[in-house]
Amino acid sequence: MLIRVAVITPEDFAPRITAHAEHFDQIKFQAYLYRNPMECGALVEQIQGCDVLLFAGPLPYYFANQRKSGKRLPSVYIPSDEYTLTLNLGHILLNRSEGLRALSVDTPKRSYLEQAVAEWELDSSQWCVTDYSQIIDGAGTVFDPEQIFHFHRENYQSGRCNLVLTSVDYVYEQLKLLGIPCINMIVPEKSIRETVARAAHIGQLMISENAQIAVGLAAINQLDGDGEGAKPDAGIMLQQLLLELGKETDASIQQLGLDQFILYGTRGSIEQMTDHFTRMPVMGSMEHLFGVTISMGFGFGMTAKEAEAHARIGLFHARKQKESSAFLVTHEKEVIGPLGAANKAYHLKSEDRELLHIAELTGLSIATVSKLSSFIKLRRENRFTATDLSEYLQLSRRSAERILKKMIEQHFVESVGEEQPYKQGRPRAVYRSNF
């Protein structure tokens, strides 16, 4: 089966990636071009009908993820790592008259350069180095192309360097305009080839995963204060909507009762139905017409029994919402939902030793610790309030404060200040995670 790879890349770099199609018969490339990596979040939202995203480097990958479009497509990027820097230092040594005596370098991570220097046994004590480690580690130095440009320009104009090695296209173009000797980081062919191979491997896994058995459960919930008379009509309409969805996605529908239906299909059919787990299937205007909400739970598994058990977990979570919603539980017991613009995901189980250790010390369930970990990873900065957490977990503020109290007692969370968003009322404590 053909693996469709969306390549997010600058125009001049695209041929170096797509040239590898001849080595992978099962891959079809579609290039999506950008001029500035900061555009990649919006660019990814335009991508349709692909299995894997392949980014030309860590910067476009980072900015695409910052947008949090909700697409759950697997992604890979061509690294700018120790191997890349080792190749570039060798190139300068052999081909540039300036040599390596006085170099100004930017790199995603300073440790990459340190390892490359160690490989060459070089003296880098006179070099000027800056990094933007936030895009790799989620913490550390923030990426700012203007700051990197000024860093190199000042180093050259002050005489601290006689050559610039940059990993940022924009910085390279600006330095060239000023006549400053510079090299745009050379991307090794080996790194491109290995990234394409990784995309192909992930695509093959996705195709096999798409054959997993999937079960969906849909249930009608009567809104408070409404009579029971609307349910039969609501059930008929829901059945018709599900049958239409079934035709579009090659899934079968059966009625379990007046207000509940079961759907059988494959993971691929559910991905199609939910647009890669980014939205709940369209249920028309049932809430307005009949005074009901619709809860849906989808489950994947290697057997129908396992998939149905996961679907019931998803339905349980959906029914706890105050509006129509859908949750999905994967074969790996990852819970995704409510499906929509603000998708959240956490695991019911975990093999992460750190999370298991936190759960053991705090007495919290691994699901709660996993949710808390996902909440922290979603935030751009490691600062939050009990209100932020309660809204994410959809718990009362008191329940969120109880969770935080247990985390604070074991030093996994600490209070770092207060905020007062309103003139009246008590200030809110601001917390920071230490895990």
Short mmCIF file of C-alpha atoms in Angstrom, two decimals:
data_model
loop_
_atom_site.label_atom_id
_atom_site.label_comp_id
_atom_site.label_asym_id
_atom_site.label_seq_id
_atom_site.Cartn_x
_atom_site.Cartn_y
_atom_site.Cartn_z
CA MET A 1 0.00 0.00 0.00
CA LEU A 2 1.21 3.52 -0.86
CA ILE A 3 2.55 5.64 2.01
CA ARG A 4 1.73 9.33 1.52
CA VAL A 5 4.39 11.62 3.02
CA ALA A 6 3.85 15.37 3.30
CA VAL A 7 7.24 17.12 3.08
CA ILE A 8 7.33 20.51 4.84
CA THR A 9 10.40 22.25 3.45
CA PRO A 10 11.89 25.37 1.85
CA GLU A 11 11.60 25.24 -1.94
CA ASP A 12 15.34 24.91 -2.66
CA PHE A 13 15.71 21.98 -0.25
CA ALA A 14 12.69 19.97 -1.47
CA PRO A 15 14.53 18.13 -4.32
CA ARG A 16 17.09 16.70 -1.88
CA ILE A 17 14.28 15.00 0.03
CA THR A 18 12.01 13.93 -2.82
CA ALA A 19 14.98 12.48 -4.73
CA HIS A 20 14.81 9.54 -2.32
CA ALA A 21 11.43 8.45 -3.69
CA GLU A 22 13.24 6.21 -6.19
CA HIS A 23 14.68 4.20 -3.29
CA PHE A 24 11.28 3.67 -1.65
CA ASP A 25 8.69 2.38 -4.11
CA GLN A 26 5.91 2.55 -1.52
CA ILE A 27 6.35 6.28 -0.82
CA LYS A 28 4.58 9.17 -2.52
CA PHE A 29 5.87 12.64 -1.62
CA GLN A 30 3.84 15.85 -1.64
CA ALA A 31 5.88 19.01 -0.93
CA TYR A 32 4.44 21.89 1.12
CA LEU A 33 6.75 24.89 0.85
CA TYR A 34 7.51 27.63 3.38
CA ARG A 35 9.78 30.66 3.40
CA ASN A 36 9.83 31.11 7.18
CA PRO A 37 9.64 28.14 9.61
CA MET A 38 7.22 30.16 11.74
CA GLU A 39 4.64 29.66 8.95
CA CYS A 40 4.60 25.90 9.43
CA GLY A 41 1.77 25.76 11.98
CA ALA A 42 -0.67 27.26 9.48
CA LEU A 43 0.85 25.20 6.65
CA VAL A 44 0.23 21.89 8.42
CA GLU A 45 -3.44 22.74 8.87
CA GLN A 46 -3.78 22.82 5.07
CA ILE A 47 -2.42 19.28 4.63
CA GLN A 48 -4.96 16.65 3.67
CA GLY A 49 -4.75 12.98 2.78
CA CYS A 50 -1.31 12.07 4.10
CA ASP A 51 0.02 9.41 6.48
CA VAL A 52 3.26 10.98 7.80
CA LEU A 53 4.66 14.52 8.09
CA LEU A 54 8.35 14.97 7.24
CA PHE A 55 9.91 18.30 8.25
CA ALA A 56 13.12 19.66 6.73
CA GLY A 57 14.56 20.35 10.20
CA PRO A 58 13.84 20.83 13.90
CA LEU A 59 12.69 24.46 13.46
CA PRO A 60 9.69 23.83 11.15
CA TYR A 61 8.79 20.81 13.29
CA TYR A 62 8.84 22.95 16.44
CA PHE A 63 6.69 25.75 15.02
CA ALA A 64 4.19 23.29 13.56
CA ASN A 65 3.76 21.74 17.01
CA GLN A 66 3.46 25.15 18.65
CA ARG A 67 0.31 25.81 16.62
CA LYS A 68 -1.37 22.73 18.20
CA SER A 69 -3.70 22.28 15.28
CA GLY A 70 -5.08 19.04 16.72
CA LYS A 71 -3.80 16.83 13.89
CA ARG A 72 -2.43 13.63 15.33
CA LEU A 73 -0.36 12.57 12.33
CA PRO A 74 3.05 11.01 13.08
CA SER A 75 5.95 13.35 12.34
CA VAL A 76 9.69 13.11 11.74
CA TYR A 77 12.30 15.77 11.06
CA ILE A 78 15.78 15.83 9.61
CA PRO A 79 18.08 16.41 12.60
CA SER A 80 20.69 19.11 12.99
CA ASP A 81 22.79 17.14 15.46
CA GLU A 82 26.33 16.04 16.36
CA TYR A 83 26.79 14.29 13.02
CA THR A 84 25.71 17.40 11.12
CA LEU A 85 28.13 19.59 13.05
CA THR A 86 30.99 17.11 12.66
CA LEU A 87 30.50 17.19 8.88
CA ASN A 88 30.38 21.01 8.81
CA LEU A 89 33.50 21.45 10.92
CA GLY A 90 35.35 19.10 8.58
CA HIS A 91 34.08 21.05 5.58
CA ILE A 92 35.35 24.35 7.04
CA LEU A 93 38.71 22.82 7.94
CA LEU A 94 39.24 21.49 4.42
CA ASN A 95 37.60 24.19 2.29
CA ARG A 96 37.64 27.57 4.05
CA SER A 97 40.73 29.74 4.36
CA GLU A 98 39.38 31.24 7.61
CA GLY A 99 39.76 27.86 9.30
CA LEU A 100 38.37 27.09 12.75
CA ARG A 101 40.39 29.51 14.89
CA ALA A 102 37.69 32.17 15.40
CA LEU A 103 34.22 30.80 14.73
CA SER A 104 30.73 32.07 15.62
CA VAL A 105 28.20 29.21 15.72
CA ASP A 106 24.50 28.75 16.40
CA THR A 107 23.10 25.28 16.97
CA PRO A 108 19.83 23.85 18.31
CA LYS A 109 21.71 22.43 21.28
CA ARG A 110 25.13 23.39 22.66
CA SER A 111 25.93 19.79 23.63
CA TYR A 112 25.76 18.80 19.94
CA LEU A 113 28.67 21.12 19.21
CA GLU A 114 30.61 19.98 22.28
CA GLN A 115 30.43 16.39 21.10
CA ALA A 116 31.50 17.30 17.56
CA VAL A 117 34.46 19.30 18.96
CA ALA A 118 35.46 16.31 21.07
CA GLU A 119 35.35 14.06 17.97
CA TRP A 120 37.76 16.37 16.14
CA GLU A 121 39.85 17.08 19.28
CA LEU A 122 39.60 20.80 18.58
CA ASP A 123 40.29 23.84 20.72
CA SER A 124 37.02 25.80 20.76
CA SER A 125 37.91 28.13 23.63
CA GLN A 126 37.90 31.17 21.30
CA TRP A 127 34.59 30.33 19.62
CA CYS A 128 31.37 32.27 20.15
CA VAL A 129 28.44 29.88 20.57
CA THR A 130 24.70 30.35 21.02
CA ASP A 131 21.88 27.83 20.93
CA TYR A 132 18.07 27.68 20.99
CA SER A 133 17.56 24.55 23.05
CA GLN A 134 13.88 25.20 23.75
CA ILE A 135 12.92 23.69 20.39
CA ILE A 136 14.62 20.40 21.35
CA ASP A 137 14.11 20.15 25.11
CA GLY A 138 10.99 22.26 25.61
CA ALA A 139 13.05 24.40 27.99
CA GLY A 140 16.18 26.55 27.84
CA THR A 141 17.04 29.26 25.32
CA VAL A 142 14.13 30.59 23.26
CA PHE A 143 14.49 30.67 19.48
CA ASP A 144 14.80 34.28 18.28
CA PRO A 145 16.22 34.68 14.74
CA GLU A 146 16.84 38.41 15.20
CA GLN A 147 18.82 37.80 18.36
CA ILE A 148 20.90 35.11 16.62
CA PHE A 149 21.57 37.47 13.71
CA HIS A 150 22.70 40.28 16.04
CA PHE A 151 24.87 37.78 17.98
CA HIS A 152 26.82 36.82 14.84
CA ARG A 153 27.00 40.35 13.44
CA GLU A 154 28.44 41.76 16.66
CA ASN A 155 30.95 38.92 16.94
CA TYR A 156 32.21 39.59 13.42
CA GLN A 157 32.24 43.39 13.67
CA SER A 158 34.08 43.28 16.99
CA GLY A 159 36.71 40.90 15.60
CA ARG A 160 35.79 38.02 17.89
CA CYS A 161 35.14 35.81 14.85
CA ASN A 162 36.13 35.68 11.19
CA LEU A 163 33.52 33.14 10.02
CA VAL A 164 29.92 32.34 10.95
CA LEU A 165 28.34 28.87 10.87
CA THR A 166 24.55 29.16 11.16
CA SER A 167 21.70 26.66 11.15
CA VAL A 168 19.05 29.31 10.42
CA ASP A 169 18.29 30.20 6.77
CA TYR A 170 17.05 33.69 7.66
CA VAL A 171 20.23 34.49 9.59
CA TYR A 172 22.38 33.24 6.71
CA GLU A 173 20.55 35.48 4.21
CA GLN A 174 20.87 38.55 6.46
CA LEU A 175 24.59 37.98 7.06
CA LYS A 176 25.23 37.51 3.33
CA LEU A 177 23.56 40.88 2.63
CA LEU A 178 26.10 42.52 4.98
CA GLY A 179 29.01 40.72 3.32
CA ILE A 180 29.86 38.77 6.48
CA PRO A 181 31.66 35.46 5.71
CA CYS A 182 29.20 32.71 6.65
CA ILE A 183 28.18 29.15 5.94
CA ASN A 184 24.64 27.81 5.99
CA MET A 185 24.71 24.50 7.85
CA ILE A 186 25.22 21.66 5.35
CA VAL A 187 22.64 18.88 5.82
CA PRO A 188 24.27 15.44 5.42
CA GLU A 189 22.74 13.18 2.78
CA LYS A 190 22.86 10.36 5.32
CA SER A 191 20.55 12.30 7.68
CA ILE A 192 18.03 12.91 4.88
CA ARG A 193 18.11 9.27 3.79
CA GLU A 194 17.63 7.96 7.33
CA THR A 195 14.75 10.37 8.00
CA VAL A 196 12.97 9.30 4.82
CA ALA A 197 13.47 5.65 5.81
CA ARG A 198 12.04 6.42 9.25
CA ALA A 199 9.01 8.08 7.66
CA ALA A 200 8.50 4.99 5.48
CA HIS A 201 8.75 2.70 8.52
CA ILE A 202 6.25 4.78 10.50
CA GLY A 203 3.91 4.80 7.50
CA GLN A 204 4.03 1.00 7.32
CA LEU A 205 3.22 0.80 11.02
CA MET A 206 0.32 3.19 10.52
CA ILE A 207 -1.08 1.03 7.72
CA SER A 208 -0.92 -2.09 9.91
CA GLU A 209 -2.47 -0.15 12.81
CA ASN A 210 -5.28 1.01 10.56
CA ALA A 211 -6.32 -2.64 10.20
CA GLN A 212 -6.91 -2.87 13.98
CA ILE A 213 -10.46 -3.66 15.01
CA ALA A 214 -12.44 -0.59 16.08
CA VAL A 215 -15.71 -0.40 17.99
CA GLY A 216 -17.80 2.70 18.54
CA LEU A 217 -20.64 3.22 21.01
CA ALA A 218 -23.14 6.06 20.63
CA ALA A 219 -25.72 6.91 23.29
CA ILE A 220 -28.48 9.49 23.68
CA ASN A 221 -28.63 11.48 26.92
CA GLN A 222 -31.81 13.36 27.82
CA LEU A 223 -31.18 16.92 28.98
CA ASP A 224 -32.48 17.83 32.44
CA GLY A 225 -36.04 19.06 32.53
CA ASP A 226 -37.11 17.55 29.20
CA GLY A 227 -39.69 14.82 28.86
CA GLU A 228 -39.08 11.31 27.62
CA GLY A 229 -41.24 11.71 24.49
CA ALA A 230 -38.44 13.01 22.31
CA LYS A 231 -36.24 9.93 22.68
CA PRO A 232 -37.79 7.66 20.01
CA ASP A 233 -37.51 10.37 17.35
CA ALA A 234 -33.98 11.17 18.51
CA GLY A 235 -33.08 7.48 18.27
CA ILE A 236 -34.38 7.26 14.71
CA MET A 237 -32.45 10.35 13.65
CA LEU A 238 -29.24 9.15 15.35
CA GLN A 239 -29.56 5.79 13.62
CA GLN A 240 -29.89 7.49 10.23
CA LEU A 241 -26.86 9.71 10.89
CA LEU A 242 -24.78 6.71 11.97
CA LEU A 243 -25.86 4.67 8.94
CA GLU A 244 -24.71 7.52 6.68
CA LEU A 245 -21.37 7.63 8.49
CA GLY A 246 -21.12 3.86 8.14
CA LYS A 247 -21.59 4.07 4.37
CA GLU A 248 -18.90 6.72 4.04
CA THR A 249 -16.35 4.81 6.15
CA ASP A 250 -17.26 1.17 5.41
CA ALA A 251 -18.39 0.54 9.01
CA SER A 252 -21.45 -1.44 10.14
CA ILE A 253 -24.05 -0.14 12.62
CA GLN A 254 -26.30 -2.09 14.99
CA GLN A 255 -28.90 -0.83 17.44
CA LEU A 256 -28.47 -2.04 21.03
CA GLY A 257 -31.58 -0.39 22.39
CA LEU A 258 -33.79 2.64 22.03
CA ASP A 259 -30.99 5.06 22.83
CA GLN A 260 -27.71 3.20 22.16
CA PHE A 261 -25.93 1.98 19.02
CA ILE A 262 -22.74 0.06 18.31
CA LEU A 263 -20.45 0.54 15.33
CA TYR A 264 -17.93 -1.99 13.99
CA GLY A 265 -15.06 -0.98 11.73
CA THR A 266 -11.31 -0.57 11.59
CA ARG A 267 -8.99 2.01 13.04
CA GLY A 268 -8.68 3.50 9.56
CA SER A 269 -12.45 3.96 9.31
CA ILE A 270 -12.56 5.75 12.69
CA GLU A 271 -9.64 7.98 11.67
CA GLN A 272 -11.58 8.93 8.57
CA MET A 273 -14.78 9.47 10.55
CA THR A 274 -13.04 11.73 13.10
CA ASP A 275 -10.55 13.42 10.72
CA HIS A 276 -7.52 11.85 12.42
CA PHE A 277 -9.09 12.12 15.89
CA THR A 278 -9.53 15.90 15.65
CA ARG A 279 -13.33 16.19 15.72
CA MET A 280 -16.48 14.44 16.82
CA PRO A 281 -18.55 12.96 13.98
CA VAL A 282 -21.24 15.41 12.88
CA MET A 283 -24.46 14.73 14.76
CA GLY A 284 -26.60 17.39 13.13
CA SER A 285 -28.70 19.59 15.40
CA MET A 286 -30.04 16.84 17.67
CA GLU A 287 -29.45 18.82 20.84
CA HIS A 288 -31.57 21.68 19.50
CA LEU A 289 -34.26 19.50 17.89
CA PHE A 290 -34.80 16.91 20.61
CA GLY A 291 -33.28 18.33 23.78
CA VAL A 292 -30.64 15.60 23.97
CA THR A 293 -26.87 15.27 23.88
CA ILE A 294 -24.95 12.51 22.13
CA SER A 295 -22.08 10.68 23.82
CA MET A 296 -19.71 8.58 21.75
CA GLY A 297 -16.88 6.27 22.74
CA PHE A 298 -14.46 4.69 20.28
CA GLY A 299 -12.05 1.88 21.10
CA PHE A 300 -9.25 0.08 19.25
CA GLY A 301 -7.94 -3.39 19.96
CA MET A 302 -6.48 -6.57 18.54
CA THR A 303 -9.78 -8.34 19.24
CA ALA A 304 -13.40 -7.19 19.08
CA LYS A 305 -13.73 -7.79 22.82
CA GLU A 306 -10.74 -5.57 23.62
CA ALA A 307 -11.94 -2.84 21.27
CA GLU A 308 -15.43 -2.87 22.79
CA ALA A 309 -14.01 -2.66 26.31
CA HIS A 310 -12.01 0.40 25.27
CA ALA A 311 -15.08 1.92 23.59
CA ARG A 312 -17.01 1.60 26.86
CA ILE A 313 -14.23 3.47 28.66
CA GLY A 314 -14.49 6.20 26.02
CA LEU A 315 -18.28 6.34 26.39
CA PHE A 316 -17.93 6.61 30.18
CA HIS A 317 -15.70 9.69 29.79
CA ALA A 318 -18.01 11.21 27.15
CA ARG A 319 -21.06 10.85 29.40
CA LYS A 320 -19.34 12.88 32.10
CA GLN A 321 -19.35 15.92 29.77
CA LYS A 322 -22.16 18.46 29.87
CA GLU A 323 -22.49 18.56 26.09
CA SER A 324 -22.31 16.21 23.12
CA SER A 325 -18.81 14.76 23.02
CA ALA A 326 -16.70 11.81 21.94
CA PHE A 327 -13.68 10.09 23.51
CA LEU A 328 -11.34 7.54 21.98
CA VAL A 329 -9.25 4.85 23.71
CA THR A 330 -6.40 3.31 21.73
CA HIS A 331 -4.92 -0.19 21.88
CA GLU A 332 -2.16 1.28 24.10
CA LYS A 333 -4.86 2.57 26.48
CA GLU A 334 -4.28 6.20 25.56
CA VAL A 335 -7.44 8.25 26.13
CA ILE A 336 -7.99 11.02 23.56
CA GLY A 337 -10.74 13.55 24.00
CA PRO A 338 -13.06 15.19 24.02
CA LEU A 339 -12.52 15.12 20.26
CA GLY A 340 -12.45 18.66 18.99
CA ALA A 341 -10.29 21.78 18.91
CA ALA A 342 -8.89 21.21 22.41
CA ASN A 343 -8.01 17.53 22.23
CA LYS A 344 -6.35 16.14 25.34
CA ALA A 345 -4.59 12.81 25.67
CA TYR A 346 -3.36 10.75 28.60
CA HIS A 347 -2.68 7.11 29.39
CA LEU A 348 -4.73 4.83 31.64
CA LYS A 349 -1.57 2.82 32.15
CA SER A 350 2.09 3.74 31.88
CA GLU A 351 5.51 2.12 31.67
CA ASP A 352 7.17 5.47 32.31
CA ARG A 353 9.20 4.83 35.46
CA GLU A 354 9.14 8.48 36.52
CA LEU A 355 5.33 8.71 36.29
CA LEU A 356 4.93 5.39 38.09
CA HIS A 357 7.26 6.66 40.84
CA ILE A 358 5.22 9.87 41.20
CA ALA A 359 1.97 7.90 41.38
CA GLU A 360 3.41 5.61 44.06
CA LEU A 361 4.71 8.46 46.26
CA THR A 362 1.65 10.71 45.95
CA GLY A 363 -1.06 8.05 46.08
CA LEU A 364 -2.59 9.44 42.88
CA SER A 365 -3.68 7.11 40.08
CA ILE A 366 -1.36 6.73 37.11
CA ALA A 367 -4.16 8.13 34.92
CA THR A 368 -4.25 11.32 37.02
CA VAL A 369 -0.45 11.67 36.96
CA SER A 370 -0.45 11.07 33.20
CA LYS A 371 -3.11 13.78 32.74
CA LEU A 372 -1.07 16.18 34.86
CA SER A 373 2.06 15.41 32.81
CA SER A 374 0.15 16.04 29.56
CA PHE A 375 -1.23 19.30 30.98
CA ILE A 376 2.26 20.57 31.80
CA LYS A 377 3.68 19.58 28.40
CA LEU A 378 0.91 21.50 26.63
CA ARG A 379 1.80 24.77 28.35
CA ARG A 380 4.34 27.10 26.77
CA GLU A 381 5.78 28.01 30.16
CA ASN A 382 5.95 26.00 33.33
CA ARG A 383 3.53 28.20 35.30
CA PHE A 384 -0.10 27.44 36.13
CA THR A 385 -2.85 27.90 38.73
CA ALA A 386 -5.29 25.49 40.33
CA THR A 387 -7.97 27.04 38.11
CA ASP A 388 -5.94 26.23 34.98
CA LEU A 389 -5.59 22.64 36.12
CA SER A 390 -9.24 22.25 37.12
CA GLU A 391 -10.36 23.49 33.69
CA TYR A 392 -8.04 21.06 31.91
CA LEU A 393 -9.02 18.06 34.07
CA GLN A 394 -12.67 19.18 34.14
CA LEU A 395 -12.73 18.84 37.92
CA SER A 396 -13.77 21.25 40.62
CA ARG A 397 -11.12 23.68 41.79
CA ARG A 398 -11.15 21.97 45.19
CA SER A 399 -10.35 18.62 43.57
CA ALA A 400 -7.52 20.21 41.58
CA GLU A 401 -6.15 21.75 44.78
CA ARG A 402 -6.20 18.34 46.48
CA ILE A 403 -4.15 16.90 43.62
CA LEU A 404 -1.70 19.80 43.84
CA LYS A 405 -1.41 19.39 47.62
CA LYS A 406 -0.29 15.78 47.20
CA MET A 407 2.20 16.78 44.52
CA ILE A 408 3.56 19.62 46.65
CA GLU A 409 4.01 17.34 49.67
CA GLN A 410 6.35 15.15 47.60
CA HIS A 411 8.11 18.19 46.03
CA PHE A 412 6.94 17.41 42.47
CA VAL A 413 5.17 20.79 42.35
CA GLU A 414 6.04 24.03 44.14
CA SER A 415 4.34 27.37 44.66
CA VAL A 416 6.31 30.15 42.95
CA GLY A 417 4.10 33.20 43.38
CA GLU A 418 0.62 34.67 43.09
CA GLU A 419 -1.56 36.37 40.50
CA GLN A 420 -4.63 38.54 40.94
CA PRO A 421 -6.55 38.72 37.61
CA TYR A 422 -9.37 40.75 39.18
CA LYS A 423 -9.20 43.82 41.43
CA GLN A 424 -11.45 42.15 43.97
CA GLY A 425 -11.08 38.67 45.42
CA ARG A 426 -8.20 36.64 46.77
CA PRO A 427 -4.97 36.20 44.77
CA ARG A 428 -4.39 32.84 43.11
CA ALA A 429 -1.32 30.80 43.86
CA VAL A 430 0.94 30.13 40.86
CA TYR A 431 2.67 26.74 40.68
CA ARG A 432 5.60 25.21 38.83
CA SER A 433 6.23 21.55 38.06
CA ASN A 434 9.52 19.91 39.08
CA PHE A 435 9.14 16.73 37.04
#
